[in-house]
Amino acid sequence: MSENGHDHPHPGSGTGKTTTPHALRIRAMEGLLVEKGVLTEAEIQDRISYMDSRSPANGAKLVARAWTDEGFKDRLLTDTKSAALELGIDASGPVEFIVVENTPEIRNLIVCTLCSCYPRAILGRPPDWYKSFEYRSRAVKEPRAVMREFGFEPSENVEVRVHDSTADIRYMVLPMRPEGTEGMGEEELEGLVSRDSLVGVAVPKNSANHE
Ligand code: FE
């Protein structure tokens, strides 16, 4: 989203050299929590490793399986946590997950208008743009314009549903399987599912097809 003025680099994302006010504040809070015995250094490291082990690849796995196994798809839509666990993805915890299905009539878009709630237990950390004020406000006000900027726009007769995530409920999109992928196996299908398509700002493309 370069035209929205939110294209500045977000400091601290992966560089290890974090000297921004936010990073310094977090470090200070971390130090205090450890000092006061609320958390241990090991617990913090555990939590970081937990988060590092999550990635959009998990979402791609779930989607590819849902595309190839109707029964799994039903379970994914009705009981996301157990379905995820079937594939070895542990999304247990107090947070609820809801998978919303794209159809020819309905496209879903995920946002957290308040802050940055995201299905982290499955997909890991959200991208920076997801946390931007620009996205959080525009996704609700003009979802179609946002989708257009990400490169695809549903036609006027398609309903766009925007889901506002909360601390308790996190959403993930089940995109539609692209045409011309009938001969593809699960692994190949996984390769078509981008993070952005799991948030709903993009749709999976069959690269062989050049849609
Ligand atoms: Fe949030």
Coordinates of N, CA and C and ligand atoms in Angstrom, one line a residue:
M1 N 0.9 -1.2 0.0 CA 0.0 0.0 0.0 C 0.9 1.2 0.0
S2 N 1.5 1.5 -1.1 CA 2.5 2.6 -1.1 C 1.8 3.9 -1.2
E3 N 0.6 4.0 -1.8 CA 0.0 5.2 -2.0 C -0.7 5.7 -0.7
N4 N -0.7 5.0 0.3 CA -1.4 5.4 1.5 C -0.5 6.1 2.5
G5 N 0.7 6.3 2.2 CA 1.6 6.9 3.1 C 2.0 6.0 4.3
H6 N 1.8 4.7 4.1 CA 2.2 3.9 5.2 C 3.3 2.9 4.7
D7 N 4.1 3.4 3.9 CA 5.1 2.6 3.3 C 6.5 2.7 4.0
H8 N 6.5 3.4 5.1 CA 7.8 3.6 5.8 C 8.2 2.3 6.4
P9 N 9.5 2.0 6.5 CA 9.9 0.7 7.1 C 9.5 0.7 8.6
H10 N 9.0 -0.5 9.0 CA 8.7 -0.6 10.4 C 9.9 -1.1 11.2
P11 N 10.5 -0.2 12.0 CA 11.7 -0.6 12.6 C 11.5 -1.7 13.6
G12 N 12.6 -2.5 13.7 CA 12.5 -3.6 14.7 C 12.0 -4.9 14.1
S13 N 11.5 -4.8 12.8 CA 11.0 -6.1 12.3 C 12.1 -6.9 11.7
G14 N 12.7 -7.7 12.6 CA 13.6 -8.7 12.2 C 15.1 -8.2 12.1
T15 N 15.3 -7.0 12.4 CA 16.7 -6.5 12.3 C 17.5 -6.8 13.5
G16 N 16.9 -7.0 14.6 CA 17.6 -7.2 15.9 C 18.1 -6.0 16.5
K17 N 18.2 -4.9 15.7 CA 18.7 -3.6 16.3 C 17.5 -2.7 16.5
T18 N 16.9 -2.8 17.7 CA 15.7 -2.1 17.9 C 15.9 -1.0 18.9
T19 N 15.9 0.2 18.4 CA 16.2 1.4 19.2 C 15.1 2.4 19.1
T20 N 13.9 2.0 18.5 CA 12.8 2.9 18.4 C 12.2 3.1 19.8
P21 N 11.4 4.1 20.0 CA 10.7 4.3 21.3 C 9.9 3.1 21.7
H22 N 9.2 2.5 20.7 CA 8.3 1.3 21.0 C 9.2 0.2 21.5
A23 N 10.3 -0.1 20.8 CA 11.1 -1.2 21.1 C 11.7 -1.0 22.5
L24 N 12.2 0.3 22.8 CA 12.8 0.6 24.1 C 11.8 0.4 25.2
R25 N 10.6 0.8 24.9 CA 9.5 0.7 25.9 C 9.3 -0.8 26.2
I26 N 9.2 -1.6 25.2 CA 8.9 -3.0 25.3 C 10.1 -3.7 26.1
R27 N 11.3 -3.3 25.8 CA 12.5 -3.9 26.5 C 12.4 -3.5 28.0
A28 N 12.0 -2.2 28.2 CA 11.9 -1.8 29.6 C 10.9 -2.6 30.4
M29 N 9.7 -2.8 29.7 CA 8.6 -3.5 30.4 C 9.0 -5.0 30.6
E30 N 9.7 -5.5 29.6 CA 10.2 -6.9 29.7 C 11.1 -7.0 30.9
G31 N 12.0 -6.1 31.0 CA 13.0 -6.1 32.1 C 12.3 -6.0 33.5
L32 N 11.3 -5.1 33.6 CA 10.6 -5.0 34.8 C 9.8 -6.2 35.2
L33 N 9.2 -6.8 34.2 CA 8.4 -8.1 34.5 C 9.3 -9.2 35.0
V34 N 10.5 -9.3 34.4 CA 11.4 -10.3 34.8 C 11.9 -10.0 36.2
E35 N 12.2 -8.7 36.4 CA 12.8 -8.3 37.7 C 11.8 -8.5 38.8
K36 N 10.5 -8.3 38.5 CA 9.5 -8.4 39.6 C 9.0 -9.9 39.7
G37 N 9.5 -10.8 38.9 CA 9.2 -12.2 39.0 C 7.8 -12.5 38.4
V38 N 7.3 -11.7 37.5 CA 6.0 -12.0 36.9 C 6.3 -13.0 35.7
L39 N 7.4 -12.8 35.0 CA 7.8 -13.7 33.9 C 9.2 -14.0 34.1
T40 N 9.6 -15.2 33.5 CA 11.0 -15.5 33.5 C 11.5 -15.2 32.1
E41 N 12.8 -15.0 31.9 CA 13.5 -14.9 30.6 C 13.1 -16.1 29.8
A42 N 13.1 -17.3 30.4 CA 12.9 -18.5 29.6 C 11.4 -18.5 29.1
E43 N 10.5 -18.0 29.9 CA 9.1 -18.0 29.4 C 9.0 -17.0 28.2
I44 N 9.7 -15.9 28.3 CA 9.6 -15.0 27.2 C 10.2 -15.6 25.9
Q45 N 11.3 -16.3 26.0 CA 12.0 -17.0 24.9 C 11.1 -18.1 24.3
D46 N 10.4 -18.8 25.2 CA 9.4 -19.8 24.8 C 8.4 -19.3 23.9
R47 N 7.8 -18.1 24.4 CA 6.7 -17.5 23.7 C 7.2 -17.0 22.3
I48 N 8.4 -16.5 22.3 CA 9.0 -16.0 21.0 C 9.1 -17.2 20.0
S49 N 9.7 -18.3 20.6 CA 9.8 -19.5 19.7 C 8.5 -20.0 19.2
Y50 N 7.5 -20.0 20.1 CA 6.2 -20.4 19.8 C 5.7 -19.6 18.6
M51 N 5.8 -18.3 18.7 CA 5.3 -17.4 17.6 C 6.1 -17.6 16.4
D52 N 7.4 -17.8 16.5 CA 8.3 -18.0 15.3 C 7.9 -19.3 14.6
S53 N 7.3 -20.2 15.3 CA 7.0 -21.5 14.6 C 5.7 -21.5 13.9
R54 N 5.0 -20.4 14.0 CA 3.7 -20.2 13.3 C 4.0 -19.4 12.0
S55 N 3.3 -19.8 10.9 CA 3.5 -19.0 9.7 C 2.3 -19.3 8.8
P56 N 2.2 -18.4 7.7 CA 1.1 -18.6 6.8 C 1.1 -20.0 6.1
A57 N 2.2 -20.7 6.2 CA 2.3 -22.0 5.6 C 1.2 -22.9 6.3
N58 N 1.0 -22.7 7.6 CA 0.0 -23.5 8.3 C -1.4 -23.2 7.7
G59 N -1.7 -22.0 7.4 CA -3.0 -21.7 6.7 C -3.1 -22.3 5.4
A60 N -2.0 -22.3 4.6 CA -2.0 -22.9 3.3 C -2.3 -24.4 3.4
K61 N -1.7 -25.0 4.4 CA -1.9 -26.5 4.6 C -3.4 -26.7 4.8
L62 N -4.0 -25.9 5.7 CA -5.4 -26.1 6.0 C -6.3 -25.9 4.8
V63 N -6.0 -24.9 4.0 CA -6.8 -24.6 2.8 C -6.6 -25.7 1.8
A64 N -5.4 -26.1 1.5 CA -5.2 -27.2 0.5 C -5.9 -28.5 0.9
R65 N -5.9 -28.8 2.2 CA -6.6 -30.0 2.6 C -8.1 -29.8 2.4
A66 N -8.6 -28.6 2.8 CA -10.0 -28.3 2.6 C -10.5 -28.4 1.2
W67 N -9.6 -28.0 0.3 CA -9.9 -28.1 -1.2 C -10.0 -29.5 -1.7
T68 N -9.3 -30.4 -1.0 CA -9.2 -31.7 -1.5 C -10.0 -32.7 -0.7
D69 N -10.5 -32.3 0.4 CA -11.2 -33.2 1.3 C -12.4 -32.5 1.9
E70 N -13.6 -32.8 1.3 CA -14.8 -32.2 1.7 C -15.1 -32.3 3.2
G71 N -14.9 -33.5 3.7 CA -15.2 -33.7 5.1 C -14.3 -32.8 6.0
F72 N -13.0 -32.7 5.6 CA -12.1 -31.9 6.3 C -12.6 -30.4 6.3
K73 N -13.0 -30.0 5.1 CA -13.5 -28.6 4.9 C -14.6 -28.3 5.9
D74 N -15.6 -29.3 6.0 CA -16.7 -29.1 6.9 C -16.2 -28.9 8.4
R75 N -15.2 -29.8 8.7 CA -14.7 -29.7 10.1 C -13.9 -28.4 10.3
L76 N -13.2 -28.0 9.3 CA -12.5 -26.7 9.4 C -13.4 -25.5 9.6
L77 N -14.6 -25.6 8.9 CA -15.5 -24.5 9.1 C -16.3 -24.5 10.4
T78 N -16.5 -25.7 10.9 CA -17.3 -25.8 12.1 C -16.5 -25.9 13.4
D79 N -15.3 -26.5 13.3 CA -14.5 -26.6 14.5 C -13.0 -26.5 14.1
T80 N -12.6 -25.3 13.9 CA -11.3 -25.0 13.4 C -10.2 -25.6 14.2
K81 N -10.3 -25.4 15.5 CA -9.2 -25.9 16.3 C -8.9 -27.4 16.1
S82 N -10.0 -28.2 16.2 CA -9.7 -29.7 16.0 C -9.3 -30.0 14.6
A83 N -9.8 -29.3 13.6 CA -9.4 -29.6 12.3 C -7.9 -29.3 12.1
A84 N -7.5 -28.1 12.7 CA -6.1 -27.7 12.7 C -5.2 -28.8 13.3
L85 N -5.7 -29.3 14.4 CA -4.9 -30.3 15.2 C -4.7 -31.6 14.4
E86 N -5.7 -31.9 13.5 CA -5.6 -33.1 12.6 C -4.3 -33.0 11.8
L87 N -3.9 -31.7 11.4 CA -2.7 -31.5 10.6 C -1.5 -31.1 11.5
G88 N -1.7 -31.4 12.8 CA -0.5 -31.1 13.7 C -0.3 -29.6 14.0
I89 N -1.3 -28.8 13.7 CA -1.3 -27.4 14.0 C -2.0 -27.1 15.3
D90 N -1.3 -26.8 16.4 CA -1.8 -26.6 17.7 C -2.3 -25.2 17.9
A91 N -3.6 -25.0 17.8 CA -4.2 -23.6 18.0 C -5.0 -23.6 19.3
S92 N -4.6 -24.4 20.2 CA -5.4 -24.5 21.4 C -5.1 -23.2 22.2
G93 N -6.0 -23.0 23.2 CA -5.9 -21.8 24.0 C -7.3 -21.1 24.0
P94 N -7.3 -20.0 24.7 CA -8.7 -19.4 25.0 C -9.3 -18.7 23.7
V95 N -8.4 -18.4 22.7 CA -8.9 -17.7 21.6 C -9.7 -18.6 20.6
E96 N -10.8 -18.1 20.2 CA -11.7 -18.9 19.2 C -11.3 -18.5 17.8
F97 N -11.4 -19.5 16.9 CA -11.1 -19.3 15.5 C -12.3 -19.6 14.7
I98 N -12.5 -18.7 13.7 CA -13.6 -18.9 12.8 C -13.1 -18.8 11.4
V99 N -13.3 -19.8 10.6 CA -12.9 -19.8 9.2 C -14.1 -19.4 8.3
V100 N -13.9 -18.4 7.5 CA -15.0 -17.9 6.7 C -14.7 -18.3 5.2
E101 N -15.7 -18.8 4.6 CA -15.5 -19.4 3.2 C -15.9 -18.4 2.1
N102 N -14.9 -18.2 1.2 CA -15.3 -17.5 0.0 C -16.1 -18.3 -0.9
T103 N -17.0 -17.8 -1.6 CA -17.8 -18.5 -2.6 C -18.0 -17.6 -3.8
P104 N -18.5 -18.0 -4.9 CA -18.7 -17.1 -6.0 C -19.6 -15.9 -5.6
E105 N -20.4 -16.0 -4.6 CA -21.3 -14.9 -4.2 C -20.7 -14.1 -3.1
I106 N -19.8 -14.6 -2.3 CA -19.3 -13.9 -1.1 C -17.8 -13.9 -1.0
R107 N -17.2 -12.7 -0.8 CA -15.8 -12.6 -0.5 C -15.7 -12.0 0.9
N108 N -14.8 -12.6 1.7 CA -14.6 -12.2 3.1 C -13.3 -11.5 3.2
L109 N -13.3 -10.5 4.1 CA -12.1 -9.7 4.4 C -11.9 -9.6 5.9
I110 N -10.7 -9.8 6.4 CA -10.4 -9.8 7.8 C -9.7 -8.5 8.2
V111 N -10.1 -8.0 9.4 CA -9.5 -6.8 9.9 C -9.6 -6.8 11.4
C112 N -8.8 -6.1 12.1 CA -9.0 -5.8 13.5 C -9.1 -4.3 13.6
T113 N -10.2 -3.7 13.7 CA -10.4 -2.2 13.7 C -9.7 -1.6 14.9
L114 N -9.6 -2.4 16.0 CA -9.2 -1.8 17.2 C -7.6 -1.8 17.3
C115 N -7.0 -2.9 16.9 CA -5.6 -3.0 17.1 C -5.0 -3.9 16.0
S116 N -4.6 -5.1 16.4 CA -3.9 -6.0 15.5 C -4.3 -7.5 15.7
C117 N -5.5 -7.8 16.2 CA -5.9 -9.1 16.5 C -5.9 -9.9 15.2
Y118 N -5.3 -11.1 15.2 CA -5.0 -11.9 14.0 C -4.9 -13.3 14.4
P119 N -5.2 -14.3 13.5 CA -5.1 -15.7 14.0 C -3.6 -16.1 14.2
R120 N -2.9 -15.5 15.1 CA -1.5 -15.7 15.3 C -1.2 -17.2 15.6
A121 N -2.0 -17.9 16.4 CA -1.7 -19.2 16.7 C -1.6 -20.1 15.5
I122 N -2.2 -19.7 14.4 CA -2.1 -20.5 13.2 C -1.1 -19.8 12.2
L123 N -1.3 -18.5 12.0 CA -0.5 -17.8 10.9 C 0.7 -17.1 11.4
G124 N 0.9 -17.0 12.7 CA 2.1 -16.2 13.2 C 1.7 -14.8 13.3
R125 N 2.8 -13.9 13.1 CA 2.6 -12.5 13.3 C 1.9 -11.9 12.1
P126 N 1.1 -10.9 12.3 CA 0.4 -10.2 11.1 C 1.4 -9.3 10.4
P127 N 1.2 -9.1 9.1 CA 2.1 -8.2 8.4 C 1.9 -6.8 8.9
D128 N 2.8 -5.9 8.7 CA 2.8 -4.5 9.3 C 1.6 -3.8 8.8
W129 N 1.2 -3.9 7.5 CA 0.1 -3.2 6.9 C -1.2 -3.5 7.6
Y130 N -1.3 -4.8 8.1 CA -2.5 -5.2 8.8 C -2.7 -4.4 10.1
K131 N -1.6 -3.9 10.7 CA -1.7 -3.2 11.9 C -1.8 -1.7 11.7
S132 N -1.7 -1.2 10.5 CA -1.7 0.2 10.2 C -3.1 0.8 10.4
F133 N -3.1 2.0 10.8 CA -4.4 2.7 11.0 C -5.2 2.8 9.7
E134 N -4.4 3.0 8.6 CA -5.0 3.1 7.2 C -5.8 1.8 6.9
Y135 N -5.2 0.7 7.1 CA -5.9 -0.6 6.7 C -7.1 -0.8 7.7
R136 N -6.9 -0.5 9.0 CA -7.9 -0.8 9.9 C -9.2 0.0 9.7
S137 N -9.0 1.3 9.2 CA -10.2 2.1 9.0 C -10.7 1.8 7.6
R138 N -9.8 1.7 6.6 CA -10.3 1.6 5.2 C -11.0 0.2 4.9
A139 N -10.5 -0.8 5.6 CA -11.0 -2.1 5.3 C -12.5 -2.2 5.6
V140 N -13.0 -1.3 6.6 CA -14.4 -1.3 6.9 C -15.1 -0.3 6.0
K141 N -14.5 0.9 5.8 CA -15.2 1.9 5.0 C -15.2 1.6 3.5
E142 N -14.1 1.1 3.0 CA -14.1 0.9 1.5 C -13.3 -0.4 1.2
P143 N -13.8 -1.5 1.6 CA -13.1 -2.8 1.5 C -12.8 -3.1 0.0
R144 N -13.7 -2.7 -0.9 CA -13.4 -3.0 -2.3 C -12.2 -2.2 -2.8
A145 N -12.1 -0.9 -2.4 CA -10.9 -0.1 -2.8 C -9.6 -0.8 -2.3
V146 N -9.7 -1.3 -1.0 CA -8.5 -1.9 -0.5 C -8.1 -3.1 -1.3
M147 N -9.1 -4.0 -1.6 CA -8.9 -5.2 -2.4 C -8.3 -4.8 -3.8
R148 N -8.8 -3.7 -4.3 CA -8.3 -3.3 -5.7 C -6.8 -2.9 -5.6
E149 N -6.5 -2.3 -4.5 CA -5.1 -1.9 -4.3 C -4.1 -3.1 -4.2
F150 N -4.7 -4.1 -3.6 CA -3.9 -5.4 -3.4 C -3.9 -6.2 -4.7
G151 N -4.7 -5.8 -5.7 CA -4.6 -6.4 -7.0 C -5.8 -7.2 -7.5
F152 N -6.8 -7.2 -6.7 CA -8.0 -7.9 -7.3 C -9.3 -7.2 -6.7
E153 N -10.3 -7.2 -7.5 CA -11.5 -6.6 -7.1 C -12.7 -7.4 -7.4
P154 N -13.5 -7.8 -6.4 CA -14.7 -8.6 -6.8 C -15.7 -7.8 -7.6
S155 N -16.4 -8.5 -8.4 CA -17.4 -7.8 -9.2 C -18.5 -7.3 -8.3
E156 N -19.3 -6.3 -8.9 CA -20.4 -5.7 -8.1 C -21.4 -6.6 -7.5
N157 N -21.7 -7.7 -8.2 CA -22.7 -8.7 -7.7 C -22.2 -9.6 -6.6
V158 N -20.9 -9.5 -6.3 CA -20.3 -10.3 -5.2 C -20.4 -9.5 -3.9
E159 N -20.9 -10.1 -2.9 CA -21.0 -9.5 -1.6 C -19.7 -9.5 -0.8
V160 N -19.3 -8.4 -0.3 CA -18.0 -8.4 0.5 C -18.4 -8.3 2.0
R161 N -17.9 -9.3 2.7 CA -18.2 -9.3 4.1 C -16.9 -9.0 4.9
V162 N -17.0 -8.0 5.8 CA -15.8 -7.7 6.5 C -16.0 -8.2 8.0
H163 N -15.0 -8.9 8.5 CA -15.0 -9.5 9.8 C -14.0 -8.8 10.7
D164 N -14.6 -8.2 11.8 CA -13.7 -7.5 12.7 C -13.3 -8.4 13.9
S165 N -12.0 -8.7 13.9 CA -11.5 -9.6 14.9 C -11.4 -8.9 16.2
T166 N -11.5 -9.8 17.2 CA -11.4 -9.3 18.6 C -10.4 -10.1 19.4
A167 N -10.2 -9.7 20.6 CA -9.2 -10.5 21.5 C -9.7 -11.9 21.6
D168 N -11.0 -12.2 21.5 CA -11.5 -13.5 21.7 C -11.7 -14.3 20.4
I169 N -12.0 -13.6 19.3 CA -12.4 -14.3 18.1 C -11.5 -13.9 17.0
R170 N -10.8 -14.8 16.3 CA -9.9 -14.5 15.2 C -10.4 -15.2 14.0
Y171 N -10.4 -14.5 12.9 CA -10.9 -15.1 11.6 C -9.8 -15.4 10.6
M172 N -10.1 -16.4 9.8 CA -9.2 -16.7 8.7 C -10.1 -17.0 7.5
V173 N -9.7 -16.6 6.3 CA -10.5 -16.8 5.1 C -10.1 -18.2 4.4
L174 N -11.1 -18.9 4.0 CA -10.9 -20.1 3.2 C -11.2 -19.6 1.7
P175 N -10.1 -19.3 1.0 CA -10.3 -18.8 -0.4 C -10.9 -19.9 -1.3
M176 N -11.3 -19.5 -2.5 CA -11.8 -20.5 -3.4 C -10.6 -21.1 -4.2
R177 N -10.8 -22.4 -4.5 CA -9.8 -23.1 -5.3 C -9.8 -22.5 -6.7
P178 N -8.6 -22.1 -7.2 CA -8.6 -21.5 -8.5 C -8.9 -22.6 -9.6
E179 N -9.5 -22.1 -10.7 CA -9.8 -23.0 -11.8 C -8.5 -23.5 -12.4
G180 N -8.7 -24.7 -13.0 CA -7.5 -25.3 -13.7 C -6.5 -26.0 -12.8
T181 N -6.9 -26.2 -11.5 CA -6.0 -26.8 -10.5 C -6.4 -28.2 -10.2
E182 N -7.4 -28.8 -11.0 CA -7.9 -30.1 -10.7 C -6.9 -31.2 -10.6
G183 N -5.8 -31.1 -11.4 CA -4.8 -32.1 -11.4 C -3.8 -31.9 -10.3
M184 N -3.8 -30.9 -9.6 CA -2.8 -30.6 -8.6 C -3.0 -31.4 -7.3
G185 N -1.9 -31.8 -6.8 CA -1.9 -32.4 -5.4 C -1.9 -31.4 -4.3
E186 N -2.0 -31.9 -3.1 CA -2.1 -31.0 -2.0 C -0.9 -30.1 -1.8
E187 N 0.2 -30.6 -2.0 CA 1.4 -29.8 -1.8 C 1.5 -28.7 -2.8
E188 N 1.2 -29.0 -4.1 CA 1.2 -28.0 -5.1 C 0.2 -26.9 -4.8
L189 N -1.0 -27.3 -4.3 CA -2.0 -26.4 -4.0 C -1.6 -25.4 -2.9
E190 N -0.9 -26.0 -1.9 CA -0.4 -25.2 -0.8 C 0.4 -24.0 -1.3
G191 N 1.1 -24.2 -2.4 CA 2.0 -23.2 -2.9 C 1.2 -22.0 -3.5
L192 N -0.1 -22.2 -3.8 CA -0.9 -21.2 -4.4 C -1.5 -20.3 -3.3
V193 N -1.5 -20.7 -2.1 CA -2.2 -20.0 -1.0 C -1.3 -19.0 -0.3
S194 N -1.5 -17.7 -0.6 CA -0.6 -16.7 0.0 C -1.2 -16.2 1.3
R195 N -0.4 -15.6 2.1 CA -0.9 -15.0 3.3 C -2.0 -14.1 3.1
D196 N -1.8 -13.2 2.1 CA -2.8 -12.2 1.8 C -4.2 -12.8 1.4
S197 N -4.2 -14.0 0.8 CA -5.4 -14.6 0.5 C -6.1 -15.2 1.7
L198 N -5.3 -15.4 2.8 CA -5.9 -15.9 4.0 C -6.5 -14.8 4.8
V199 N -6.1 -13.6 4.5 CA -6.7 -12.4 5.1 C -7.8 -11.9 4.3
G200 N -7.8 -12.2 3.0 CA -8.9 -11.9 2.1 C -8.7 -10.7 1.2
V201 N -7.4 -10.1 1.3 CA -7.1 -9.0 0.4 C -6.7 -9.5 -1.0
A202 N -6.5 -10.8 -1.1 CA -6.0 -11.3 -2.4 C -6.7 -12.6 -2.6
V203 N -6.6 -13.2 -3.8 CA -7.1 -14.5 -4.1 C -6.0 -15.4 -4.6
P204 N -6.1 -16.7 -4.3 CA -5.0 -17.6 -4.9 C -5.1 -17.6 -6.4
K205 N -3.9 -17.6 -7.0 CA -3.8 -17.6 -8.5 C -3.2 -18.9 -8.9
N206 N -3.8 -19.4 -9.9 CA -3.1 -20.6 -10.5 C -2.1 -20.1 -11.5
S207 N -0.8 -20.2 -11.1 CA 0.3 -19.5 -11.8 C 0.4 -20.2 -13.2
A208 N 0.0 -21.5 -13.3 CA 0.1 -22.1 -14.6 C -0.9 -21.6 -15.6
N209 N -1.9 -21.0 -15.0 CA -3.1 -20.6 -15.7 C -3.0 -19.1 -16.2
H210 N -2.3 -18.3 -15.5 CA -2.2 -16.9 -15.8 C -3.5 -16.2 -15.9
E211 N -4.3 -16.3 -14.9 CA -5.6 -15.6 -14.9 C -5.5 -14.1 -15.1
Ligands
FE1 FE -6.7 -6.3 17.7

